[in-house]
Coordinates of C-alpha atoms in Angstrom, one line a residue:
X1 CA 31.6 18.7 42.7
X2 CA 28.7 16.0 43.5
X3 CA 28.0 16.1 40.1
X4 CA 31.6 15.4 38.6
X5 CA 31.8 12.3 41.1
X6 CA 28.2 11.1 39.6
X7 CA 29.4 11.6 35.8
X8 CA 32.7 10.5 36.2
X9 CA 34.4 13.0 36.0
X10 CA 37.6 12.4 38.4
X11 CA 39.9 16.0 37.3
X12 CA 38.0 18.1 39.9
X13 CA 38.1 15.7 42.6
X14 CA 41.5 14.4 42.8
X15 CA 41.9 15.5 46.3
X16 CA 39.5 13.1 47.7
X17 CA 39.8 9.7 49.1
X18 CA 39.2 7.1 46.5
X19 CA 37.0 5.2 49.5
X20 CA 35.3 8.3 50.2
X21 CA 34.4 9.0 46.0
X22 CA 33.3 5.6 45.5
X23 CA 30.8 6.1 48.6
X24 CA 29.4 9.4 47.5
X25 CA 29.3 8.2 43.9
X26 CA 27.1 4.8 45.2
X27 CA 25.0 7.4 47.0
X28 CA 24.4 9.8 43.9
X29 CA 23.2 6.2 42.2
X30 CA 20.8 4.9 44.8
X31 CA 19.3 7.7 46.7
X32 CA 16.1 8.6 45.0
X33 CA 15.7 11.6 47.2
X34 CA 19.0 12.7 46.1
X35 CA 18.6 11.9 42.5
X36 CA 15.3 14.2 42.9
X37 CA 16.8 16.6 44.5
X38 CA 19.8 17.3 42.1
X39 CA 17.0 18.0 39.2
X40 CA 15.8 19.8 41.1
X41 CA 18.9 21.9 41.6
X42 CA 19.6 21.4 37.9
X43 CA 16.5 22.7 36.6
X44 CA 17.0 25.6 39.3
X45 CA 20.5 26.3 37.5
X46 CA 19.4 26.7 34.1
X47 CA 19.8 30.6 33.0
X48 CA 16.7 32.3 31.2
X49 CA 17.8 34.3 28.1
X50 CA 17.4 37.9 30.2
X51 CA 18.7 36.2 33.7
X52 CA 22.3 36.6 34.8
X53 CA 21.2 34.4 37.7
X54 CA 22.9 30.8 36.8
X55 CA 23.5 29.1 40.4
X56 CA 21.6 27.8 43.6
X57 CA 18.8 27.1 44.2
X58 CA 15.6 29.6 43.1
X59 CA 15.4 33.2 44.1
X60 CA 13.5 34.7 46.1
X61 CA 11.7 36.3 42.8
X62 CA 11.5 33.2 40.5
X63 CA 9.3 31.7 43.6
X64 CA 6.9 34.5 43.9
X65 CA 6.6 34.3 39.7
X66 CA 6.1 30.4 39.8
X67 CA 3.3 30.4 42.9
X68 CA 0.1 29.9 41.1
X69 CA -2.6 32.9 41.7
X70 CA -5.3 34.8 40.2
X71 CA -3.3 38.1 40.8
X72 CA 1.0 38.8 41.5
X73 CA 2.0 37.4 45.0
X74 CA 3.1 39.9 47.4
X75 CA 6.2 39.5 49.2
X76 CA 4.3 39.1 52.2
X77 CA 2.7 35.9 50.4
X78 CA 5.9 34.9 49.1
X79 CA 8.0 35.2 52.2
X80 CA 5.7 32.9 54.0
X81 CA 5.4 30.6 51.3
X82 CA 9.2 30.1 51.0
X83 CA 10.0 29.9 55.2
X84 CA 7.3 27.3 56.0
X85 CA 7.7 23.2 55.5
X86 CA 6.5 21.5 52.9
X87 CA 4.0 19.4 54.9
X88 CA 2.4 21.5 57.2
X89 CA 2.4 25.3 55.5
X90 CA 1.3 26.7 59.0
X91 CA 4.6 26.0 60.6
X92 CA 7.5 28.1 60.0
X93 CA 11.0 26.6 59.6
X94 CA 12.5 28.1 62.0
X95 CA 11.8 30.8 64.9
X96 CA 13.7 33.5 63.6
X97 CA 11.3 33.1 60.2
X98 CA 8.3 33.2 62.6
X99 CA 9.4 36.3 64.5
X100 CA 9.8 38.2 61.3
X101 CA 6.6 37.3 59.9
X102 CA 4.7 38.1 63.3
X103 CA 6.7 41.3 63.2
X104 CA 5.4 42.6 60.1
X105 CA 1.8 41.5 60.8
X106 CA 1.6 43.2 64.1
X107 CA 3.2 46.7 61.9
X108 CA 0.2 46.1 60.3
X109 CA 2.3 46.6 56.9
X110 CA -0.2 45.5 53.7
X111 CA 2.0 45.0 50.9
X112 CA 1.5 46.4 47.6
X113 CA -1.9 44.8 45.7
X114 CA -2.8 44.2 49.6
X115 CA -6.5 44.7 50.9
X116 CA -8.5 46.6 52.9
X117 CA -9.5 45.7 56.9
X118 CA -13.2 45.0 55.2
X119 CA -11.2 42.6 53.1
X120 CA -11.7 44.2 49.5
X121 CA -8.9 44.9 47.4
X122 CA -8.1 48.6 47.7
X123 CA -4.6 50.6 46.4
X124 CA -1.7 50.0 48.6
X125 CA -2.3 53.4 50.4
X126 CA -5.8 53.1 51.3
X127 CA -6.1 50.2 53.8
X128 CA -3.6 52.2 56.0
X129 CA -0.9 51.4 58.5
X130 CA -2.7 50.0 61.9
X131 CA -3.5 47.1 63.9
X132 CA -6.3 44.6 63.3
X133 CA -6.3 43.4 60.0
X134 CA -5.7 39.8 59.4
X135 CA -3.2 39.8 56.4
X136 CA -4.3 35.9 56.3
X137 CA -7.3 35.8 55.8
X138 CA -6.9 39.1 53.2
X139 CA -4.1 37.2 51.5
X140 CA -5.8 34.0 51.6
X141 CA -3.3 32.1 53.0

């Protein structure tokens, strides 16, 4: 709809105030931040030839794809990389985020391509479910 008012186009949003319309469009114009930001969702909603996805923002699996490592990110990797702010990567967004994360560390779950507790890379299976290993400092993170 944001992007009707900033291209003019005026059938889909008949229902607003004209006041209102000509304030959003002024702030679609100026706004850096949000001109930035709706690339960013543009670029975000352009389909790959195989991808039915087509809306939003990036999944969960496009951000794992696009984070730049030697090896496949795990979702352990991934799942902190996506609930953390952009400044400061050690804090999470929220508590809830932080909970979960903490939760599955102290399971000692190591995701698939994890590594061992003497920190080598190892099968899945082989470093075991237990206590003690630092998934940081195996994931690099």
């Amino acid at each position: 709809m944001l992007e009707d008012i900033r291209e003019g186009q005026d059938h889909l949003t008949t229902w607003l105030r004209q006041k209102i319309k000509k304030a959003l469009l002024f702030h679609c114009e100026i706004d850096d931040g949000f001109r930035r930001q709706c690339l960013t969702n543009r670029a975000n909603n352009a389909s790959a030839r195989s991808s039915k996805y087509i809306d939003g923002s990036a999944t969960f699996m496009k951000t794992k794809a696009r984070m730049s490592l030697i090896r496949d990110a795990t979702l352990l990797e991934t799942f902190k990389y996506t609930h953390t702010l952009k400044k400061n990567k050690g804090r999470f967004v929220d508590q809830c985020s932080q909970d979960h994360y903490a939760q599955i560390r102290s399971i000692g779950i190591i995701p698939v391509g994890g590594c061992s507790p003497n920190g080598g890379n190892s099968p899945a299976g082989a470093s075991g479910v237990g206590g003690g290993n630092d998934v940081d400092d195996c994931l690099d993170l």
